[in-house]
Amino acid sequence: MSHALHEDHPAAGAEQGSSQELFDEAPSEFVHASSAFQVLWLLPQNLLIAGLKVYRALISPLYGDVCKHFPTCSAYGLESVTRHGAVRGLGLTVRRLLRCHPWAAGGIDRVPDGGRRFESVADLPRILLLNHPTPEDRARLLSSFAPTAIPGSARDAHRESPLKPRSSPGMTDAA
Amino acid sequence: MNFFDLILWPFKWAVSAVLWVFHSLFTAVGLDPASGWTWVLAIVGLTLVMRTLTIPLFMKQIRSMRGMQVIQPEMAKLQAKYKGKTDQVSRQAMAQEQMALYKEHNVNPLASCLPILAQMPIFFGLFQVLNGVVRAAENNEGILVLSPEMIHQFNDGTLFGAPLFSTLRNPGDGNHAATITIAVILVIAMTVTMFISQKQLAAKNVSEATKQSPMYRQQQMIIYIFPIIFAVTGINFPIGVLIYWTVSNLWSMGQQYWMIRRNPTPGSQAERELNERRAAKGLPPVGKSKEEHEAEIEEARAKAAAGQRQQPMSKKRQKAQAKKDQGQQSQEAEEQPAEQDQDAQDQGTQDQDGQQPDGQADPKPPQQQGSTQKKASRKQGSSSKSSAIKKK
């Protein structure tokens, strides 16, 4: 399917091809165990990941676009369980759901840094690619894993979102 | 009592309380407390109460939908930027920018997740109460607010001889033919109403930009899968539960019909239809005052007259367009001289500013061209008409 799309839009250029290929070749969210003990230890996390993936595939589309945030609650849940494990991930997800009520302003609300480390863009599971869709987002994400990263600085980089410059005064005039 | 029962307990309590209230009410009015019809009415009442509770959320969503009109131009730019980028990651990048845009203008048309997830325990509570009636009657127990006596009446209630808690697979000891007929009718009604309300939304109330996303295609598939799942699992649903579902789906259908007609999503087919209806009544498009709308038309005309490149049109189409316009032209013939003057003036000012390069002065956002082609070509028709007048 991806190839068909590719041929449909030859003008779209290399960027589309690369993000599509990146996504197609990305590893899954599941955590691989190296021993029998680990299989048991990681079972809750992997079960939650599986459940969230099923929810996202079957139930989410029924409601359409609902969430007031980016990433959506289910994407946030899947990322937080993938990165932070069953207990912390679940806690983060529940807190996020409580934030996603009709009177909330919404907006960009990312999973906090920390947890599982990923070395390169190619190592990022699919949900991380989806939740960090631009090259700048991915660079910021990877730099947060670097051992030298100071937690505060990473957070500041996050605040100063790469999207800001696009909302130039010219655009507000048009509104 | 396990964890889930603990969470469900308050919802079950509320469901049984509402059933109790409606049953007592209908009994007080003079209906037979043991009749199946009284209980059916109580179930319908429960459905209506639950759906009424969600109306404020629904209205809030519609109000925030109106705020979207303000950021339409910027949304159009965003959609143009991501046009043709249909892979999931690019779509997410677009969603991210869109969310930043909403935040910047403090509008957010989305409903939020919590209320939708909160409806699930309510439904499970209802399901457990209704499903628990048969067993509670056997054990001579009550269910929370409902007394054992009421549970017996509920369990023994029949519709045309079909027990309320009989299912297609388990017709019980009532009239089997009646159970099967009623259950089949209800399963079909439930499935069809669900399909229609989903389809109605997806077909008409989705903006062209959303239709491009992979999510939408997945959703289209699910629209067909879910009614099938419903129809198959429906054979296990008691008639009482089927009644709840059918009434609830009918409610959604009505609510959506109202929303699609009166408050459609910006950029959707439903919005175009609404604007066409409004135009027929001489009203400006949604979200614009009459003056704004007229000023916009005037501006588009001026720009077209200033020598903006026209979208090429085949001879055949030109002819068809001319035929269509003839009727209007004779009407507008009297206004011609005034309009010509206006155009000439406008052109003068434009020349002073220096000619704008082609395409930039497009009065319509580019991404809408595909979607509103019909309307665009109509507009094009009227503008080519005015330039034709000038040539004369």
Coordinates of C-alpha atoms in Angstrom, one line a residue:
Chain A
M1 CA 0.0 0.0 0.0
S2 CA 2.8 2.3 0.9
H3 CA 4.3 1.9 -2.5
A4 CA 1.1 2.7 -4.2
L5 CA 0.8 5.9 -2.3
H6 CA 4.4 6.7 -3.2
E7 CA 3.7 6.4 -6.8
D8 CA 0.6 8.6 -6.5
H9 CA 2.6 11.5 -5.3
P10 CA 6.0 11.5 -6.9
A11 CA 6.3 15.3 -6.3
A12 CA 5.9 14.9 -2.6
G13 CA 9.6 14.1 -2.5
A14 CA 12.1 12.3 -0.4
E15 CA 10.7 13.4 3.0
Q16 CA 7.5 11.5 2.6
G17 CA 9.3 8.4 1.4
S18 CA 11.7 8.5 4.3
S19 CA 9.1 8.9 7.0
Q20 CA 7.0 6.2 5.5
E21 CA 10.0 3.9 5.2
L22 CA 11.1 4.7 8.7
F23 CA 7.6 3.8 10.0
D24 CA 7.4 0.6 8.0
E25 CA 10.7 -0.6 9.3
A26 CA 10.3 0.5 12.9
P27 CA 10.3 -2.2 15.6
S28 CA 7.1 -2.9 17.5
E29 CA 6.4 -1.5 21.0
F30 CA 6.8 -4.9 22.8
V31 CA 9.6 -5.3 25.2
H32 CA 11.7 -8.4 24.5
A33 CA 12.6 -10.6 27.4
S34 CA 15.9 -12.4 27.7
S35 CA 15.1 -14.9 30.5
A36 CA 12.1 -16.8 31.9
F37 CA 11.9 -14.5 34.9
Q38 CA 11.9 -11.4 32.6
V39 CA 9.1 -12.9 30.6
L40 CA 7.0 -12.9 33.7
W41 CA 8.3 -9.6 34.9
L42 CA 7.5 -7.9 31.6
L43 CA 4.2 -9.6 31.1
P44 CA 2.0 -6.8 32.6
Q45 CA 3.8 -4.2 30.4
N46 CA 3.5 -6.3 27.2
L47 CA -0.1 -7.2 28.0
L48 CA -1.0 -3.5 28.4
I49 CA 0.8 -2.7 25.1
A50 CA -1.2 -5.4 23.4
G51 CA -4.4 -4.2 24.9
L52 CA -3.8 -0.6 23.9
K53 CA -2.8 -1.6 20.4
V54 CA -6.1 -3.6 20.0
Y55 CA -8.0 -0.6 21.4
R56 CA -6.4 1.7 18.9
A57 CA -7.0 -0.6 16.0
L58 CA -10.6 -1.5 16.8
I59 CA -12.3 0.9 19.2
S60 CA -10.6 4.2 18.6
P61 CA -11.7 4.5 14.9
L62 CA -15.3 4.1 16.0
Y63 CA -15.2 7.4 17.8
G64 CA -13.2 9.3 15.2
D65 CA -11.1 12.3 16.2
V66 CA -12.0 12.9 19.8
C67 CA -9.0 13.8 21.9
K68 CA -8.2 17.4 22.8
H69 CA -4.5 16.7 22.9
F70 CA -1.6 15.7 20.8
P71 CA -0.7 12.8 21.1
T72 CA -4.2 11.4 21.6
C73 CA -5.0 9.7 24.9
S74 CA -4.6 6.2 23.5
A75 CA -1.3 7.2 21.8
Y76 CA -0.1 8.8 25.0
G77 CA -1.1 5.6 26.9
L78 CA 0.7 3.4 24.5
E79 CA 3.9 5.5 24.5
S80 CA 3.9 5.9 28.3
V81 CA 3.5 2.1 28.9
T82 CA 6.1 1.4 26.2
R83 CA 8.6 3.8 27.7
H84 CA 7.8 3.8 31.4
G85 CA 6.5 0.3 32.0
A86 CA 3.2 -1.0 33.3
V87 CA 2.9 0.8 36.7
R88 CA 4.2 4.3 35.9
G89 CA 2.8 4.1 32.3
L90 CA -0.7 3.2 33.6
G91 CA -0.5 6.0 36.2
L92 CA 0.5 8.5 33.5
T93 CA -2.3 7.4 31.3
V94 CA -5.0 7.7 34.0
R95 CA -3.7 11.2 34.8
R96 CA -3.9 12.1 31.2
L97 CA -7.4 10.8 30.8
L98 CA -8.5 12.9 33.8
R99 CA -6.9 15.9 32.0
C100 CA -8.9 15.2 28.8
H101 CA -12.3 16.5 29.9
P102 CA -14.7 18.8 28.1
W103 CA -13.4 22.0 29.9
A104 CA -9.7 21.3 29.2
A105 CA -7.9 23.6 26.8
G106 CA -6.1 20.7 25.2
G107 CA -2.9 21.2 23.1
I108 CA 0.4 19.4 22.9
D109 CA 1.0 17.2 25.9
R110 CA 3.8 14.8 25.6
V111 CA 4.8 11.8 27.7
P112 CA 7.5 12.9 30.2
D113 CA 11.1 12.0 29.4
G114 CA 12.9 9.0 31.0
G115 CA 12.3 5.3 31.1
R116 CA 13.4 3.0 28.3
R117 CA 16.3 4.3 26.2
F118 CA 16.6 4.2 22.4
E119 CA 19.9 4.7 20.7
S120 CA 18.9 5.9 17.2
V121 CA 15.9 6.8 15.1
A122 CA 15.9 3.3 13.6
D123 CA 15.4 1.9 17.1
L124 CA 12.3 3.9 17.9
P125 CA 9.1 1.8 18.0
R126 CA 6.2 2.9 15.8
I127 CA 4.3 4.7 18.5
L128 CA 7.3 6.9 19.2
L129 CA 7.6 7.8 15.6
L130 CA 3.9 8.7 15.4
N131 CA 4.1 10.8 18.6
H132 CA 7.3 12.5 17.5
P133 CA 6.5 13.0 13.8
T134 CA 9.0 15.7 12.7
P135 CA 12.8 15.2 12.5
E136 CA 13.1 18.0 15.1
D137 CA 10.9 16.1 17.5
R138 CA 12.8 12.9 17.0
A139 CA 16.1 14.7 17.6
R140 CA 14.8 16.1 20.8
L141 CA 13.5 12.7 21.9
L142 CA 16.9 11.1 21.3
S143 CA 18.8 13.8 23.0
S144 CA 16.7 13.2 26.1
F145 CA 18.1 9.7 26.2
A146 CA 21.8 10.8 26.0
P147 CA 23.6 10.2 29.3
T148 CA 24.9 13.8 29.3
A149 CA 21.5 15.4 28.9
I150 CA 20.6 17.6 31.8
P151 CA 16.9 16.9 32.6
G152 CA 16.1 20.6 32.8
S153 CA 17.6 21.5 29.5
A154 CA 15.6 18.8 27.7
R155 CA 12.5 20.2 29.2
D156 CA 13.3 23.7 28.1
A157 CA 13.9 22.5 24.5
H158 CA 10.5 20.8 24.7
R159 CA 8.7 24.0 25.8
E160 CA 10.3 25.9 22.9
S161 CA 8.5 23.8 20.4
P162 CA 9.8 23.8 16.9
L163 CA 6.3 24.7 15.8
K164 CA 6.5 28.2 17.3
P165 CA 8.3 30.0 14.4
R166 CA 5.5 28.9 12.0
S167 CA 2.9 30.9 13.8
S168 CA 4.3 34.1 12.3
P169 CA 2.5 37.4 12.7
G170 CA 1.5 37.3 9.0
M171 CA -0.7 34.3 9.7
T172 CA -2.5 35.9 12.6
D173 CA -3.3 38.8 10.4
A174 CA -5.1 36.5 8.0
A175 CA -7.5 35.3 10.8
Chain B
M1 CA -16.4 -8.6 44.9
N2 CA -13.6 -8.0 42.5
F3 CA -12.1 -4.7 41.4
F4 CA -14.3 -4.2 38.4
D5 CA -17.5 -4.9 40.4
L6 CA -16.4 -2.3 42.8
I7 CA -16.0 0.3 40.0
L8 CA -19.3 -0.7 38.5
W9 CA -21.2 -0.7 41.7
P10 CA -22.2 3.0 41.7
F11 CA -23.2 2.8 38.0
K12 CA -25.3 -0.3 38.7
W13 CA -26.9 1.5 41.6
A14 CA -27.8 4.5 39.5
V15 CA -29.2 2.3 36.7
S16 CA -31.4 0.4 39.2
A17 CA -32.5 3.6 40.8
V18 CA -33.6 5.1 37.5
L19 CA -35.4 2.0 36.5
W20 CA -37.2 2.0 39.9
V21 CA -38.2 5.7 39.5
F22 CA -39.6 5.1 36.0
H23 CA -41.4 1.9 37.0
S24 CA -43.0 3.6 40.1
L25 CA -44.0 6.6 37.9
F26 CA -45.7 4.4 35.3
T27 CA -47.4 2.4 38.0
A28 CA -48.6 5.5 39.7
V29 CA -50.1 6.7 36.3
G30 CA -52.1 3.5 36.3
L31 CA -50.1 1.0 34.2
D32 CA -50.0 -2.6 35.4
P33 CA -46.8 -3.1 37.5
A34 CA -46.4 -6.6 36.3
S35 CA -46.8 -5.9 32.6
G36 CA -43.9 -6.3 30.3
W37 CA -44.8 -3.0 28.6
T38 CA -44.4 -1.0 31.9
W39 CA -40.9 -2.4 32.1
V40 CA -40.1 -1.7 28.5
L41 CA -41.2 1.9 29.1
A42 CA -38.9 2.0 32.1
I43 CA -36.0 0.8 30.0
V44 CA -36.8 3.5 27.3
G45 CA -37.0 6.1 30.1
L46 CA -33.6 5.0 31.4
T47 CA -32.1 5.3 27.9
L48 CA -33.6 8.8 27.5
V49 CA -32.3 9.9 30.9
M50 CA -28.8 8.7 30.0
R51 CA -28.7 10.3 26.6
T52 CA -30.2 13.5 28.0
L53 CA -27.3 13.7 30.5
T54 CA -24.9 13.9 27.6
I55 CA -26.6 16.8 25.8
P56 CA -24.6 19.5 27.6
L57 CA -21.4 17.9 26.4
F58 CA -22.8 17.7 22.9
M59 CA -23.8 21.3 22.9
K60 CA -20.5 22.4 24.2
Q61 CA -18.8 20.5 21.3
I62 CA -21.1 22.3 18.9
R63 CA -20.2 25.7 20.3
S64 CA -16.5 25.0 20.1
M65 CA -17.1 23.9 16.5
R66 CA -18.2 27.4 15.7
G67 CA -14.9 28.8 17.0
M68 CA -13.3 26.8 14.2
Q69 CA -14.5 29.3 11.6
V70 CA -12.0 31.9 12.9
I71 CA -9.0 29.7 12.2
Q72 CA -10.3 28.4 8.8
P73 CA -7.7 30.4 6.8
E74 CA -4.8 29.0 8.8
M75 CA -6.2 25.5 8.8
A76 CA -6.4 25.8 5.0
K77 CA -2.8 26.7 4.8
L78 CA -1.9 23.8 7.0
Q79 CA -3.9 21.4 4.8
A80 CA -2.2 22.8 1.7
K81 CA 1.2 22.2 3.3
Y82 CA 0.4 18.5 3.9
K83 CA -1.5 17.9 0.7
G84 CA -0.6 14.6 -0.8
K85 CA 1.4 13.5 2.3
T86 CA -0.7 10.6 3.2
D87 CA 1.7 8.5 5.3
Q88 CA 0.8 8.1 8.9
V89 CA 3.9 10.0 10.3
S90 CA 3.2 13.0 8.1
R91 CA -0.4 13.0 9.1
Q92 CA 0.7 13.0 12.7
A93 CA 3.0 15.9 12.0
M94 CA -0.1 17.7 10.6
A95 CA -2.2 16.8 13.6
Q96 CA 0.5 18.2 15.9
E97 CA 0.7 21.5 14.1
Q98 CA -3.1 21.6 14.1
M99 CA -3.2 21.1 17.8
A100 CA -0.6 23.9 18.3
L101 CA -2.9 26.1 16.2
Y102 CA -5.9 25.3 18.3
K103 CA -4.0 26.1 21.4
E104 CA -2.7 29.4 20.0
H105 CA -6.2 30.6 19.2
N106 CA -7.7 28.9 22.3
V107 CA -10.3 26.9 20.2
N108 CA -10.6 23.2 20.4
P109 CA -13.4 21.5 18.5
L110 CA -12.7 18.1 19.9
A111 CA -14.9 16.4 22.4
S112 CA -12.3 15.0 24.8
C113 CA -11.8 11.3 25.8
L114 CA -13.0 11.2 29.4
P115 CA -16.8 11.4 28.8
I116 CA -16.6 8.8 26.1
L117 CA -14.7 6.4 28.3
A118 CA -17.0 7.2 31.2
Q119 CA -20.0 6.0 29.1
M120 CA -18.5 2.5 29.1
P121 CA -19.0 1.7 32.8
I122 CA -22.5 3.2 32.6
F123 CA -23.3 0.8 29.8
F124 CA -21.7 -2.2 31.6
G125 CA -23.6 -1.2 34.7
L126 CA -26.8 -1.3 32.7
F127 CA -25.9 -4.5 31.1
Q128 CA -25.1 -6.2 34.4
V129 CA -28.3 -5.0 35.9
L130 CA -30.4 -6.3 33.0
N131 CA -28.4 -9.5 32.7
G132 CA -28.6 -10.1 36.4
V133 CA -32.4 -10.0 36.5
V134 CA -32.9 -13.7 35.6
R135 CA -30.5 -15.0 38.2
A136 CA -31.8 -12.6 40.9
A137 CA -35.3 -13.8 40.2
E138 CA -34.2 -17.4 40.6
N139 CA -32.5 -16.7 43.9
N140 CA -35.4 -14.5 45.0
E141 CA -33.1 -11.5 45.5
G142 CA -33.4 -7.8 44.7
I143 CA -30.9 -5.8 42.7
L144 CA -29.8 -2.8 44.6
V145 CA -32.8 -0.4 44.6
L146 CA -35.1 -2.9 42.9
S147 CA -36.9 -5.1 45.4
P148 CA -37.2 -8.9 44.9
E149 CA -40.9 -8.5 44.1
M150 CA -40.1 -6.0 41.4
I151 CA -37.4 -8.3 40.0
H152 CA -39.9 -11.0 39.7
Q153 CA -42.3 -8.8 37.9
F154 CA -39.5 -7.6 35.6
N155 CA -38.4 -11.2 34.9
D156 CA -42.0 -12.4 34.3
G157 CA -42.8 -9.4 32.0
T158 CA -43.6 -10.3 28.5
L159 CA -44.1 -8.6 25.1
F160 CA -46.7 -10.3 23.0
G161 CA -45.9 -13.5 25.0
A162 CA -42.1 -13.1 24.6
P163 CA -40.3 -12.9 28.0
L164 CA -38.2 -9.7 28.4
F165 CA -35.2 -11.7 29.2
S166 CA -35.4 -14.3 26.6
T167 CA -32.7 -14.3 23.9
L168 CA -32.5 -15.7 20.4
R169 CA -30.4 -18.6 21.6
N170 CA -32.3 -19.1 24.8
P171 CA -36.0 -18.3 24.2
G172 CA -37.0 -19.4 27.7
D173 CA -40.5 -20.8 28.5
G174 CA -42.6 -18.1 26.8
N175 CA -43.9 -17.9 23.3
H176 CA -40.8 -18.9 21.2
A177 CA -42.2 -17.6 17.9
A178 CA -42.8 -14.2 19.5
T179 CA -39.3 -14.1 21.1
I180 CA -37.7 -15.0 17.8
T181 CA -39.7 -12.5 15.8
I182 CA -39.2 -9.6 18.3
A183 CA -35.5 -10.4 18.8
V184 CA -34.8 -10.6 15.0
I185 CA -36.6 -7.3 14.4
L186 CA -34.7 -5.6 17.2
V187 CA -31.3 -7.0 16.2
I188 CA -31.9 -5.7 12.7
A189 CA -33.2 -2.4 14.0
M190 CA -30.2 -2.0 16.3
T191 CA -27.7 -2.9 13.5
V192 CA -29.3 -0.7 10.9
T193 CA -29.6 2.3 13.2
M194 CA -26.0 2.0 14.3
F195 CA -24.8 1.6 10.7
I196 CA -26.8 4.6 9.5
S197 CA -25.7 6.9 12.3
Q198 CA -22.0 6.0 11.7
K199 CA -22.3 6.2 7.9
Q200 CA -24.1 9.5 8.1
L201 CA -21.3 11.1 10.0
A202 CA -18.5 9.6 7.9
A203 CA -20.1 10.4 4.6
K204 CA -21.2 13.9 5.2
N205 CA -19.7 15.5 8.3
V206 CA -16.0 14.9 7.6
S207 CA -13.8 17.6 6.1
E208 CA -12.0 16.7 2.9
A209 CA -8.7 16.9 4.8
T210 CA -9.8 14.2 7.2
K211 CA -10.9 12.0 4.3
Q212 CA -7.3 11.9 3.2
S213 CA -6.0 10.4 6.4
P214 CA -5.3 6.6 6.9
M215 CA -7.3 6.8 10.1
Y216 CA -10.4 7.7 8.1
R217 CA -10.0 4.7 5.8
Q218 CA -9.7 2.5 8.8
Q219 CA -12.8 4.0 10.3
Q220 CA -14.7 3.4 7.0
M221 CA -13.8 -0.3 7.4
I222 CA -14.9 -0.4 11.0
I223 CA -18.2 1.1 10.1
Y224 CA -19.0 -2.1 8.2
I225 CA -17.4 -4.5 10.7
F226 CA -19.2 -3.3 13.8
P227 CA -22.8 -3.8 12.7
I228 CA -21.7 -7.3 11.7
I229 CA -20.3 -7.9 15.2
F230 CA -23.5 -6.5 16.7
A231 CA -25.7 -8.6 14.6
V232 CA -23.7 -11.8 15.6
T233 CA -23.5 -11.0 19.3
G234 CA -27.1 -9.8 19.2
I235 CA -28.3 -13.4 19.4
N236 CA -27.1 -13.5 23.0
F237 CA -28.7 -10.2 24.0
P238 CA -31.9 -10.3 26.0
I239 CA -34.8 -8.4 24.4
G240 CA -34.6 -5.8 27.2
V241 CA -31.0 -5.0 26.3
L242 CA -31.8 -4.9 22.6
I243 CA -34.5 -2.4 23.3
Y244 CA -32.0 -0.2 25.2
W245 CA -29.5 -0.4 22.3
T246 CA -32.1 0.4 19.6
V247 CA -33.5 3.4 21.4
S248 CA -30.1 4.7 22.1
N249 CA -29.0 4.3 18.5
L250 CA -32.2 6.1 17.3
W251 CA -31.3 8.9 19.7
S252 CA -27.8 9.2 18.2
M253 CA -29.2 9.2 14.7
G254 CA -31.6 12.0 15.5
Q255 CA -28.9 14.0 17.3
Q256 CA -26.5 13.6 14.5
Y257 CA -29.0 14.5 11.9
W258 CA -29.7 17.7 13.7
M259 CA -26.0 18.4 14.1
I260 CA -25.1 17.7 10.5
R261 CA -27.9 19.9 9.2
R262 CA -27.5 22.8 11.6
N263 CA -23.8 22.7 12.8
P264 CA -21.7 20.8 10.3
T265 CA -17.9 20.4 10.5
P266 CA -16.2 23.2 8.6
G267 CA -15.0 22.0 5.2
S268 CA -17.4 19.0 5.0
Q269 CA -20.0 18.1 2.5
A270 CA -22.7 18.8 5.1
E271 CA -21.4 22.4 5.4
R272 CA -21.5 22.9 1.7
E273 CA -25.1 21.7 1.6
L274 CA -26.0 24.0 4.5
N275 CA -24.4 26.9 2.7
E276 CA -26.3 26.1 -0.4
R277 CA -29.6 26.0 1.5
R278 CA -28.6 29.3 3.1
A279 CA -27.8 30.8 -0.3
A280 CA -31.2 29.8 -1.6
K281 CA -32.7 31.7 1.2
G282 CA -30.5 34.7 0.5
L283 CA -28.4 34.2 3.7
P284 CA -24.6 34.4 3.8
P285 CA -22.5 31.3 4.5
V286 CA -22.2 30.0 8.1
G287 CA -20.0 32.1 10.4
K288 CA -20.0 35.2 8.1
S289 CA -22.0 38.3 8.4
K290 CA -23.8 39.5 5.3
E291 CA -21.4 42.4 4.8
E292 CA -18.3 40.2 5.1
H293 CA -19.7 37.8 2.6
E294 CA -20.5 40.6 0.1
A295 CA -17.1 42.2 0.6
E296 CA -15.5 38.8 -0.1
I297 CA -17.5 38.3 -3.3
E298 CA -16.6 41.9 -4.4
E299 CA -12.9 41.2 -3.7
A300 CA -12.9 38.0 -5.6
R301 CA -14.5 39.7 -8.6
A302 CA -12.0 42.6 -8.5
K303 CA -9.1 40.1 -8.4
A304 CA -10.5 38.2 -11.3
A305 CA -11.0 41.3 -13.2
A306 CA -7.5 42.4 -12.5
G307 CA -6.3 39.8 -14.9
Q308 CA -5.8 36.8 -12.7
R309 CA -5.2 33.6 -14.6
Q310 CA -8.3 31.6 -15.1
Q311 CA -8.5 28.0 -14.4
P312 CA -8.5 26.4 -17.9
M313 CA -11.9 25.1 -18.9
S314 CA -12.8 22.8 -21.8
K315 CA -14.9 24.2 -24.6
K316 CA -17.7 21.9 -23.8
R317 CA -17.8 23.0 -20.2
Q318 CA -17.6 26.6 -21.2
K319 CA -20.6 26.2 -23.4
A320 CA -22.5 24.4 -20.6
Q321 CA -21.6 27.1 -18.2
A322 CA -22.6 29.9 -20.6
K323 CA -26.0 28.2 -21.0
K324 CA -26.4 28.0 -17.3
D325 CA -25.5 31.6 -16.8
Q326 CA -27.7 33.0 -19.5
G327 CA -30.8 33.1 -17.3
Q328 CA -28.9 35.1 -14.6
Q329 CA -27.2 37.3 -17.2
S330 CA -30.4 38.7 -18.5
Q331 CA -31.4 39.5 -14.9
E332 CA -28.2 41.2 -14.2
A333 CA -28.0 43.1 -17.4
E334 CA -29.2 46.3 -15.8
E335 CA -26.4 46.4 -13.3
Q336 CA -23.7 46.1 -15.9
P337 CA -22.5 49.7 -16.2
A338 CA -22.1 50.2 -12.5
E339 CA -20.2 47.0 -12.1
Q340 CA -17.9 47.8 -15.0
D341 CA -16.9 51.1 -13.4
Q342 CA -16.2 49.5 -10.2
D343 CA -14.0 46.9 -11.9
A344 CA -12.1 49.5 -13.7
Q345 CA -11.4 51.4 -10.5
D346 CA -10.3 48.3 -8.7
Q347 CA -7.9 47.5 -11.5
G348 CA -6.4 50.9 -11.2
T349 CA -5.5 50.5 -7.6
Q350 CA -4.2 47.0 -8.2
D351 CA -1.9 48.3 -10.9
Q352 CA -0.5 50.8 -8.5
D353 CA 0.3 48.1 -6.0
G354 CA 2.1 46.2 -8.7
Q355 CA 0.6 43.1 -10.2
Q356 CA 0.5 40.1 -8.0
P357 CA 2.0 37.0 -9.3
D358 CA -0.3 34.3 -10.5
G359 CA -1.9 32.0 -8.1
Q360 CA -1.1 34.1 -5.0
A361 CA -4.2 36.1 -5.2
D362 CA -6.4 33.1 -5.2
P363 CA -9.4 34.0 -3.1
K364 CA -10.0 30.4 -2.2
P365 CA -7.7 28.3 -0.1
P366 CA -6.0 25.9 -2.4
Q367 CA -6.9 22.7 -0.6
Q368 CA -10.5 23.4 -1.0
Q369 CA -10.3 23.5 -4.8
G370 CA -10.7 19.7 -5.1
S371 CA -13.5 19.5 -2.6
T372 CA -15.5 22.5 -3.7
Q373 CA -14.9 22.2 -7.3
K374 CA -18.5 22.6 -8.2
K375 CA -18.9 25.7 -6.3
A376 CA -15.5 27.0 -7.5
S377 CA -16.4 26.5 -11.1
R378 CA -19.7 28.3 -10.5
K379 CA -17.8 31.2 -9.1
Q380 CA -15.3 31.0 -11.9
G381 CA -18.3 31.1 -14.2
S382 CA -19.5 34.4 -12.7
S383 CA -16.1 35.9 -12.7
S384 CA -15.3 35.0 -16.3
K385 CA -18.7 36.5 -17.1
S386 CA -17.7 39.8 -15.6
S387 CA -14.4 39.8 -17.5
A388 CA -16.3 39.0 -20.7
I389 CA -18.4 42.0 -20.1
K390 CA -15.3 44.1 -19.8
K391 CA -14.0 43.0 -23.1
K392 CA -17.2 44.1 -24.8

